[in-house]
XYZ file of C-alpha atoms in Angstrom:
621
model
C 65.360 137.979 163.308
C 68.177 140.403 162.747
C 69.903 141.043 159.507
C 72.806 138.816 160.173
C 70.443 135.840 160.816
C 68.497 136.546 157.583
C 71.734 136.466 155.511
C 72.768 133.263 157.073
C 69.333 131.686 156.348
C 69.408 132.928 152.760
C 72.885 131.326 152.301
C 71.672 127.996 153.680
C 68.703 128.138 151.253
C 71.001 128.818 148.272
C 73.278 125.987 149.348
C 70.317 123.624 149.601
C 69.127 124.516 146.162
C 72.623 124.184 144.696
C 72.906 120.677 146.231
C 69.555 119.696 144.712
C 70.805 120.815 141.354
C 73.900 118.605 141.468
C 72.329 115.542 143.114
C 70.775 112.984 140.713
C 68.970 110.490 142.856
C 71.507 109.255 145.400
C 74.435 109.833 143.076
C 76.548 112.925 143.684
C 77.666 114.632 140.373
C 81.230 115.750 140.225
C 81.813 115.702 136.462
C 79.907 118.683 135.173
C 78.217 122.023 135.635
C 74.695 122.672 136.788
C 72.402 125.707 136.188
C 69.134 126.262 137.994
C 67.947 128.781 135.532
C 67.787 126.430 132.471
C 67.793 123.207 134.440
C 71.131 122.175 132.870
C 72.686 119.398 134.845
C 69.578 118.656 136.930
C 67.059 115.899 136.737
C 64.816 118.329 134.813
C 67.416 118.771 132.080
C 65.502 117.744 128.922
C 68.737 117.565 126.847
C 69.692 114.352 128.653
C 66.124 112.855 128.660
C 66.640 111.033 125.310
C 67.281 107.313 125.082
C 67.199 105.029 122.049
C 64.498 102.320 121.794
C 64.658 99.735 119.064
C 61.631 99.688 116.772
C 59.691 96.494 116.442
C 60.646 93.779 114.081
C 59.145 94.250 110.587
C 57.244 91.203 109.248
C 58.457 89.598 106.098
C 55.162 90.172 104.405
C 55.439 93.930 105.085
C 58.887 93.916 103.549
C 57.497 92.226 100.421
C 54.679 94.761 100.268
C 57.007 97.692 100.598
C 59.223 96.333 97.798
C 56.180 95.816 95.563
C 54.425 99.102 96.220
C 57.074 101.701 97.151
C 59.111 102.765 94.187
C 61.770 104.645 96.154
C 62.347 101.671 98.468
C 62.637 99.288 95.607
C 65.181 101.553 94.012
C 67.224 101.458 97.224
C 67.165 97.659 97.157
C 67.812 97.192 93.365
C 70.361 99.766 92.269
C 73.429 98.650 94.358
C 72.648 94.954 93.616
C 72.476 95.552 89.829
C 75.530 97.849 89.940
C 77.656 95.162 91.572
C 77.329 92.760 88.595
C 76.708 95.175 85.790
C 80.262 95.476 84.552
C 80.914 91.763 84.872
C 84.241 90.034 85.788
C 87.698 90.862 84.636
C 89.742 87.692 85.064
C 92.927 86.634 83.207
C 93.056 82.840 82.788
C 96.074 82.995 80.655
C 94.234 81.244 77.760
C 91.628 82.785 75.444
C 89.840 79.460 74.913
C 89.433 78.963 78.652
C 88.134 82.472 79.109
C 85.485 81.990 76.395
C 84.467 78.586 77.920
C 83.913 80.082 81.301
C 82.144 83.125 79.963
C 79.723 80.974 77.932
C 78.855 78.896 80.947
C 78.364 81.996 83.154
C 75.879 83.176 80.524
C 74.094 79.797 80.528
C 73.848 79.864 84.291
C 72.558 83.434 84.154
C 75.297 84.428 86.603
C 74.529 88.255 86.446
C 70.779 87.831 87.002
C 71.107 85.154 89.810
C 73.785 87.024 91.754
C 71.967 90.339 91.436
C 68.705 88.745 92.586
C 70.386 87.051 95.574
C 71.869 90.361 96.650
C 68.494 92.045 96.331
C 66.838 89.536 98.578
C 69.756 89.817 101.040
C 69.212 93.547 101.237
C 65.429 93.136 101.449
C 65.278 90.319 103.924
C 68.668 90.312 105.511
C 70.029 87.259 103.621
C 69.500 84.746 100.885
C 71.091 81.604 99.400
C 71.795 80.340 95.852
C 71.418 76.508 95.638
C 73.780 75.104 93.117
C 72.334 72.146 91.257
C 75.466 70.180 90.525
C 75.677 66.757 88.975
C 78.294 64.972 91.145
C 76.468 61.673 91.802
C 75.060 62.854 95.189
C 71.812 64.338 96.365
C 71.110 67.821 97.655
C 71.538 66.699 101.285
C 74.919 65.199 100.572
C 78.232 67.070 100.681
C 79.440 68.310 97.283
C 81.964 65.962 95.705
C 84.415 68.174 93.890
C 86.386 65.374 92.288
C 83.248 63.978 90.659
C 81.705 67.189 89.308
C 80.339 66.375 85.871
C 78.297 69.509 85.329
C 76.725 72.446 87.049
C 73.251 72.649 85.717
C 71.416 75.656 87.391
C 71.505 78.245 90.070
C 68.360 78.752 92.220
C 67.897 81.797 94.459
C 65.914 81.564 97.758
C 65.259 84.463 100.143
C 65.955 84.288 103.874
C 62.169 84.365 104.654
C 61.804 80.749 103.420
C 65.248 79.462 104.458
C 66.003 78.088 107.918
C 69.533 77.352 108.909
C 70.244 74.181 110.899
C 71.300 75.874 114.153
C 72.224 72.469 115.809
C 75.230 72.134 113.527
C 76.468 75.779 113.793
C 79.205 75.047 116.350
C 80.045 71.441 115.867
C 83.716 70.642 115.552
C 85.198 67.141 115.314
C 88.865 67.860 115.622
C 91.247 66.427 113.043
C 88.673 63.873 111.878
C 86.189 66.393 110.470
C 83.036 64.600 109.742
C 81.667 67.600 107.982
C 83.026 69.763 105.192
C 81.454 72.870 106.593
C 83.395 75.578 108.392
C 83.042 76.068 112.154
C 80.198 78.443 112.778
C 78.361 77.556 109.612
C 75.264 75.368 109.523
C 75.693 71.964 107.885
C 72.182 72.135 106.286
C 69.624 74.594 105.156
C 65.909 73.773 105.258
C 64.040 75.586 102.458
C 60.288 75.808 102.623
C 59.161 77.158 99.249
C 55.486 77.371 98.135
C 56.463 74.892 95.405
C 57.862 72.407 97.923
C 60.265 71.858 100.777
C 63.685 70.225 100.879
C 66.980 70.131 102.774
C 70.239 71.068 101.119
C 73.880 70.727 102.314
C 75.765 73.882 103.008
C 78.490 72.973 100.502
C 75.980 73.219 97.722
C 74.859 76.755 98.690
C 76.158 80.232 98.143
C 75.229 82.448 101.138
C 74.526 86.135 100.788
C 74.401 88.219 103.962
C 73.433 91.898 104.525
C 76.171 92.611 106.977
C 77.086 90.909 110.282
C 75.440 91.023 113.735
C 76.816 90.264 117.209
C 75.464 87.507 119.348
C 73.574 90.092 121.431
C 71.353 90.951 118.409
C 67.793 91.847 119.351
C 66.214 89.147 117.230
C 67.678 85.593 116.645
C 66.164 85.536 113.154
C 68.755 88.066 111.816
C 71.697 86.837 113.908
C 73.102 84.485 111.347
C 72.072 86.502 108.280
C 71.985 90.247 108.772
C 69.538 93.115 109.186
C 67.076 93.884 106.411
C 67.890 97.257 104.862
C 64.504 98.677 105.623
C 65.070 98.459 109.426
C 68.196 100.592 109.123
C 66.617 103.272 106.888
C 62.973 103.153 108.115
C 62.881 106.540 109.799
C 64.765 108.368 107.145
C 62.642 106.839 104.396
C 59.426 107.741 106.264
C 60.552 111.334 106.865
C 61.669 111.758 103.274
C 58.304 110.498 101.845
C 56.057 112.234 104.345
C 57.834 115.621 104.002
C 57.344 115.526 100.301
C 53.701 114.600 100.633
C 53.203 117.384 103.168
C 54.864 119.824 100.799
C 52.179 119.161 98.238
C 49.496 119.839 100.862
C 51.222 123.125 101.760
C 51.119 124.181 98.160
C 47.320 123.676 98.182
C 46.970 125.824 101.267
C 49.624 128.465 100.505
C 46.788 130.844 99.350
C 43.704 130.948 101.705
C 40.520 132.888 100.867
C 38.978 134.775 103.749
C 35.325 135.937 103.710
C 34.242 138.508 106.237
C 30.360 138.772 107.071
C 28.739 141.247 109.308
C 27.089 139.668 112.429
C 28.320 136.192 111.370
C 28.344 134.892 114.924
C 24.715 135.860 115.550
C 23.515 134.351 112.236
C 25.285 131.042 112.984
C 23.393 130.867 116.297
C 20.110 130.022 114.478
C 19.491 127.269 111.944
C 18.133 129.739 109.437
C 21.231 131.950 109.813
C 23.524 129.021 109.124
C 21.631 128.185 105.964
C 21.947 131.866 104.902
C 25.680 131.813 105.376
C 26.089 128.620 103.423
C 23.865 129.950 100.627
C 25.832 133.164 100.487
C 29.171 131.324 100.170
C 27.789 129.105 97.403
C 26.685 132.247 95.513
C 30.047 133.818 95.822
C 31.860 130.645 94.609
C 29.372 130.262 91.746
C 29.898 133.831 90.706
C 33.615 133.338 90.869
C 33.426 130.201 88.736
C 31.242 131.893 86.048
C 32.623 135.308 85.925
C 36.022 134.961 87.525
C 34.996 137.924 89.688
C 33.106 138.538 92.936
C 30.014 140.557 93.700
C 29.585 141.275 97.478
C 27.629 143.744 99.491
C 29.394 147.026 100.059
C 28.143 147.089 103.648
C 29.490 144.573 106.102
C 31.123 142.077 103.646
C 34.771 141.512 102.724
C 36.546 138.905 100.634
C 40.386 138.673 100.694
C 43.158 136.149 100.105
C 45.999 135.478 102.476
C 49.239 133.933 101.112
C 51.518 131.874 103.356
C 55.292 131.948 102.985
C 56.886 128.734 101.671
C 60.361 129.758 102.843
C 62.144 126.968 104.660
C 60.080 124.207 103.091
C 62.617 123.536 100.350
C 65.428 123.278 103.003
C 63.394 120.675 104.949
C 62.883 118.650 101.754
C 66.601 118.809 100.942
C 67.657 117.794 104.423
C 65.377 114.711 104.334
C 66.805 113.755 100.976
C 70.295 114.277 102.267
C 69.498 112.055 105.280
C 68.092 109.340 103.182
C 71.061 109.458 100.817
C 73.400 109.339 103.796
C 71.930 106.215 105.449
C 71.616 104.362 102.095
C 75.022 105.431 100.693
C 73.239 106.035 97.381
C 73.856 109.569 95.976
C 70.920 111.824 95.125
C 71.822 111.786 91.475
C 70.861 108.021 91.408
C 68.255 108.051 94.097
C 66.265 111.165 93.011
C 67.613 111.924 89.573
C 68.997 115.293 90.674
C 72.258 116.754 92.080
C 72.433 117.684 95.786
C 71.947 121.387 96.476
C 74.293 123.571 98.453
C 77.839 124.812 98.105
C 80.453 122.477 96.496
C 77.692 120.099 95.603
C 79.334 118.342 92.656
C 78.412 114.931 93.860
C 81.862 113.423 93.207
C 82.407 112.420 96.834
C 78.888 110.944 96.976
C 79.594 108.795 93.870
C 82.925 107.626 95.424
C 81.147 106.633 98.616
C 78.534 104.859 96.468
C 81.091 102.812 94.524
C 82.899 101.957 97.781
C 79.681 100.525 99.085
C 79.079 98.494 95.874
C 82.725 97.218 96.047
C 82.055 96.190 99.660
C 79.063 94.120 98.374
C 81.246 92.530 95.817
C 83.839 91.587 98.383
C 81.527 90.378 101.067
C 78.931 88.446 99.077
C 80.027 87.977 95.482
C 83.841 87.456 95.299
C 84.110 84.069 97.049
C 80.731 82.855 95.744
C 81.730 83.769 92.079
C 84.981 81.900 92.551
C 83.104 78.766 93.654
C 80.936 78.859 90.511
C 83.958 79.408 88.271
C 85.943 76.604 89.908
C 82.997 74.255 89.289
C 82.913 75.396 85.662
C 86.642 74.750 85.275
C 86.342 71.367 86.933
C 83.488 70.440 84.582
C 85.589 71.608 81.597
C 88.487 69.478 82.639
C 86.329 66.436 82.922
C 84.793 67.164 79.472
C 88.252 67.651 77.935
C 87.471 71.221 76.969
C 90.158 72.539 79.389
C 93.475 70.647 79.455
C 94.564 71.958 82.830
C 92.804 74.144 85.467
C 94.576 77.496 85.417
C 95.480 79.616 88.398
C 93.633 82.959 88.405
C 92.892 85.938 90.556
C 89.225 86.762 91.185
C 88.554 90.286 90.016
C 85.570 92.425 89.139
C 85.596 94.891 86.246
C 86.028 98.517 87.174
C 82.839 100.267 88.404
C 83.966 103.727 87.220
C 83.629 104.483 83.537
C 85.505 107.594 82.386
C 83.636 110.200 80.338
C 85.079 111.319 76.945
C 86.469 114.424 78.502
C 88.211 112.447 81.281
C 89.591 110.014 78.662
C 90.903 112.948 76.701
C 92.553 114.359 79.821
C 94.252 111.036 80.506
C 95.539 110.809 76.873
C 96.819 114.297 77.127
C 98.704 113.458 80.370
C 100.144 110.337 78.699
C 101.347 112.433 75.680
C 102.957 114.993 77.985
C 104.705 112.234 79.881
C 106.018 110.669 76.592
C 107.261 114.074 75.490
C 109.243 114.458 78.666
C 110.683 110.975 78.376
C 111.750 111.587 74.742
C 113.587 114.684 75.934
C 115.338 112.737 78.659
C 116.332 109.949 76.124
C 117.672 112.696 73.818
C 119.857 114.128 76.662
C 121.136 110.656 77.427
C 122.084 110.063 73.786
C 123.687 113.392 73.445
C 125.796 112.620 76.443
C 126.725 109.131 75.101
C 125.156 107.556 78.081
C 122.906 105.311 75.953
C 122.745 104.675 72.211
C 119.696 104.743 69.830
C 119.380 100.973 69.776
C 118.766 100.898 73.533
C 116.166 103.619 73.202
C 114.440 101.690 70.417
C 114.346 98.441 72.529
C 113.104 100.318 75.589
C 110.333 102.041 73.751
C 109.312 98.789 72.017
C 109.211 96.887 75.320
C 107.571 99.387 77.674
C 105.434 101.610 75.488
C 103.912 99.036 73.211
C 104.979 100.601 69.915
C 105.371 98.350 66.932
C 109.026 99.105 66.260
C 111.019 96.777 64.000
C 114.320 96.079 65.550
C 117.422 95.628 63.435
C 118.952 92.186 63.369
C 121.751 93.369 65.615
C 119.257 94.764 68.132
C 117.303 91.524 68.528
C 117.555 89.606 71.793
C 120.108 86.767 71.605
C 118.190 83.500 71.915
C 119.976 80.163 72.333
C 117.961 77.282 70.579
C 116.942 74.417 72.761
C 118.849 71.906 70.601
C 122.059 73.883 71.184
C 121.514 73.990 74.988
C 120.932 70.223 75.036
C 123.873 69.064 72.822
C 126.536 67.010 74.395
C 130.293 67.433 73.845
C 130.315 65.046 70.795
C 127.572 67.073 69.107
C 129.428 70.288 69.743
C 132.466 68.902 68.114
C 130.407 68.003 65.048
C 129.082 71.535 64.830
C 132.441 73.158 65.288
C 135.087 70.601 64.175
C 137.615 73.126 63.151
C 137.908 74.499 66.709
C 138.454 70.962 68.155
C 141.388 70.028 65.933
C 143.519 71.995 68.401
C 143.116 69.091 70.848
C 145.828 67.268 68.816
C 148.271 70.115 69.205
C 148.779 70.167 72.971
C 147.387 71.328 76.359
C 145.383 74.494 76.967
C 146.669 76.468 80.078
C 143.475 78.754 80.310
C 139.639 78.424 80.220
C 136.700 80.906 79.924
C 132.933 80.920 79.885
C 130.279 83.027 78.204
C 127.292 83.436 80.581
C 124.064 84.397 78.789
C 120.875 85.614 80.408
C 117.839 87.136 78.646
C 119.650 87.576 75.451
C 122.583 89.458 77.053
C 126.118 88.461 78.024
C 127.802 88.942 81.457
C 130.894 91.082 81.263
C 133.012 93.648 83.132
C 136.051 95.896 82.514
C 139.455 94.371 83.201
C 141.329 96.337 85.800
C 144.448 96.393 83.633
C 142.512 98.394 80.995
C 142.727 95.674 78.418
C 139.002 95.979 77.595
C 135.716 94.326 78.297
C 135.900 90.628 79.266
C 133.865 87.730 80.737
C 134.968 85.218 83.402
C 138.065 83.261 82.688
C 141.716 82.680 83.624
C 144.546 80.146 84.168
C 143.873 76.467 84.826
C 145.455 75.390 88.112
C 147.199 72.079 88.781
C 144.736 69.226 89.011
C 141.851 71.150 87.490
C 139.961 70.408 84.344
C 139.258 73.220 81.927
C 135.573 73.208 82.891
C 136.407 73.368 86.612
C 138.735 76.275 85.975
C 136.000 78.176 84.100
C 133.561 77.729 87.004
C 136.148 78.761 89.549
C 137.172 81.883 87.681
C 133.486 82.866 87.396
C 133.045 82.389 91.167
C 136.206 84.462 91.990
C 135.680 87.313 89.428
C 131.864 87.595 89.269
C 130.560 85.881 92.456
C 128.383 83.446 90.478
C 128.339 79.663 89.774
C 127.704 78.878 86.035
C 125.752 75.605 85.599
C 125.577 73.017 82.811
C 128.599 74.393 80.805
C 128.558 73.587 77.074
C 131.732 73.431 75.046
C 132.076 76.321 72.603
C 135.485 75.907 70.980
C 139.201 76.444 71.455
C 141.061 79.756 71.287
C 144.543 79.136 69.907
C 145.978 82.186 71.568
C 148.540 84.742 70.413
C 152.247 83.974 71.166
C 153.623 86.258 73.893
C 150.336 87.940 74.585
C 147.280 85.607 75.152
C 147.241 81.955 76.171
C 145.334 79.234 74.336
C 141.999 78.690 76.039
C 139.208 76.225 76.311
C 135.876 78.135 75.800
C 132.426 77.221 77.153
C 129.010 78.888 77.258
C 125.769 78.588 79.441
C 122.544 80.316 80.078
C 122.118 78.909 83.613
C 123.705 80.374 86.715
C 123.310 80.637 90.446
C 123.946 83.974 92.404
C 123.888 87.690 91.617
C 126.723 88.903 89.477
C 129.135 91.264 91.244
C 132.617 92.163 90.041
C 135.440 91.300 92.513
C 137.055 94.816 92.159
C 140.399 93.114 91.929
C 140.577 91.797 88.338
C 137.180 92.938 87.199
C 135.260 96.237 87.600
C 131.552 97.098 87.030
C 129.738 93.843 86.260
C 126.914 94.347 83.642
C 124.766 92.501 81.090
C 125.278 93.736 77.468
C 123.850 92.676 74.126
C 125.990 91.726 71.128
C 125.250 95.092 69.579
C 126.355 96.947 72.642
C 129.484 94.785 72.991
C 130.512 95.463 69.358
C 130.806 99.128 70.133
C 133.105 98.462 73.157
C 136.746 97.778 73.384
C 136.934 94.015 73.929
C 139.630 91.709 75.414
C 140.791 89.781 72.307
C 140.112 86.193 73.742
C 136.683 87.336 74.807
C 135.954 88.847 71.377
C 137.042 85.584 69.766
C 134.583 83.670 71.940
C 131.805 85.929 70.801
C 132.661 85.179 67.202
C 132.615 81.454 67.872
C 129.222 81.738 69.527
C 127.919 83.603 66.485
C 129.292 80.909 64.094
C 127.817 78.153 66.295
C 124.422 79.756 66.191
C 124.603 80.363 62.425
C 125.398 76.794 61.712
C 122.433 75.594 63.962
C 120.029 77.971 62.115
C 121.323 76.973 58.667
C 120.860 73.214 59.477
C 117.194 73.710 60.450
């Protein structure tokens, strides 16, 4: 074989080896590299040899034993469950008496303890139920009759291990004629087998707690409806954390090892007498060390030393196992182990945020709707008892989980003070520029900032008494008879209306620069004064005033202002907007603000009439 043939044969061999490296069974690889030196990309590549296999199902009795005997595991189960209800509820019912009634009944039902226990068993076993013992005239197996709820007597917690859902009714649907009050995908009944007795209860009388959700392809049908026990998800991390700490203690015991060197040790151990001599010699050395804390050995052929092993890296392993367990449980190390995590930037703030997010998720998934059911039953009971006049609308809300420290509270107060200081400077600039007046600032501060500021009489919000709003024309004449004597004089060619909302009066600047004015104008042929007032408001301010009340008559001023019929109302339809033709810049102003403006004389007279009308009404009360 010549040189050329040898080179050709070598190339073929290389090609064959390269082909074997990129062939995996009968499938040709075209999506990656291969390396014969480190087996990368070949069937011998150990980096691709891993596959996940699910560990076996943990028996319920083992879960119970773990909870009873493993303090760390019990802490993982208990702390989030207790945290979720520790701060209670924060619900505004709009009535203090109702709030106290509901709170008293939640205490009687031991709401905090029952919900915390139900969540514990959900985390331990994958799920749990609270059976509500409600007096509605029906048995446990009957659907709950909300209209006949006389009282809610007790809440009983049962873990998933002794509860069996009625799978036959999970996906029963009866169209529009629903024969069951249970949602589609929920069992109609639960069968509970307690050691104290067995019974069947309707789903409507149960509050279900689940530890997450599982797909239909779940490995075990037991957990499909409920959820996975927490231990199955954290089993490996918990085992590694505990065993690593136990092994760390053993390493401490062996970190210093005594070494005894004896001449001809191997030959002596070959005979029974020699073995006894060696053991006796070691006992003498240990005895002497115990008595005298010193060693006496033969100078010829004996040596006694200590070898210390390095413990470097052990702490890192322990920290990594703690970090892993904290990660899979979402419980920070400050709570789980009573210490802060080690390493750079290890403040633990992000860990606490993740922890509270996890607790809030528990509240949303298991406690929010269930708590609302209990509260609705209490309210229904209170209504039937007569303790609650009407069931209020409320928003289900838990109290905040995060409690600020004194330093954080001080920082918040300082920030508020800085903000108030800046607002005060801005108000001062506005007042210096005559943009707003001090009365507006006082009202703004009193309304928004919660300060107890006594407003002057002129600053108070204008309120129309109900009896004034409901009076008819005859009553109005009786209250203001002087103004109505003008009816005997002659016709009134104009009409106007005062529109009042939230204590302020609608007005705008007249385009002819005659001052501030409200809606009003000439009465057209065939119109009544009231119709004219409504039309003028529509034309000038784009609103429709409703339920106009007579205010009085403006006698006018010869050669300048026409006699006018005046009305007032606090009801309107539409959003005020000046027409830009007769009126400019529609706005709502208080009486105090209007008194500082240049007013259109008929409009000013209507304000005086309104003041007199209100004064007479107050004096007569």
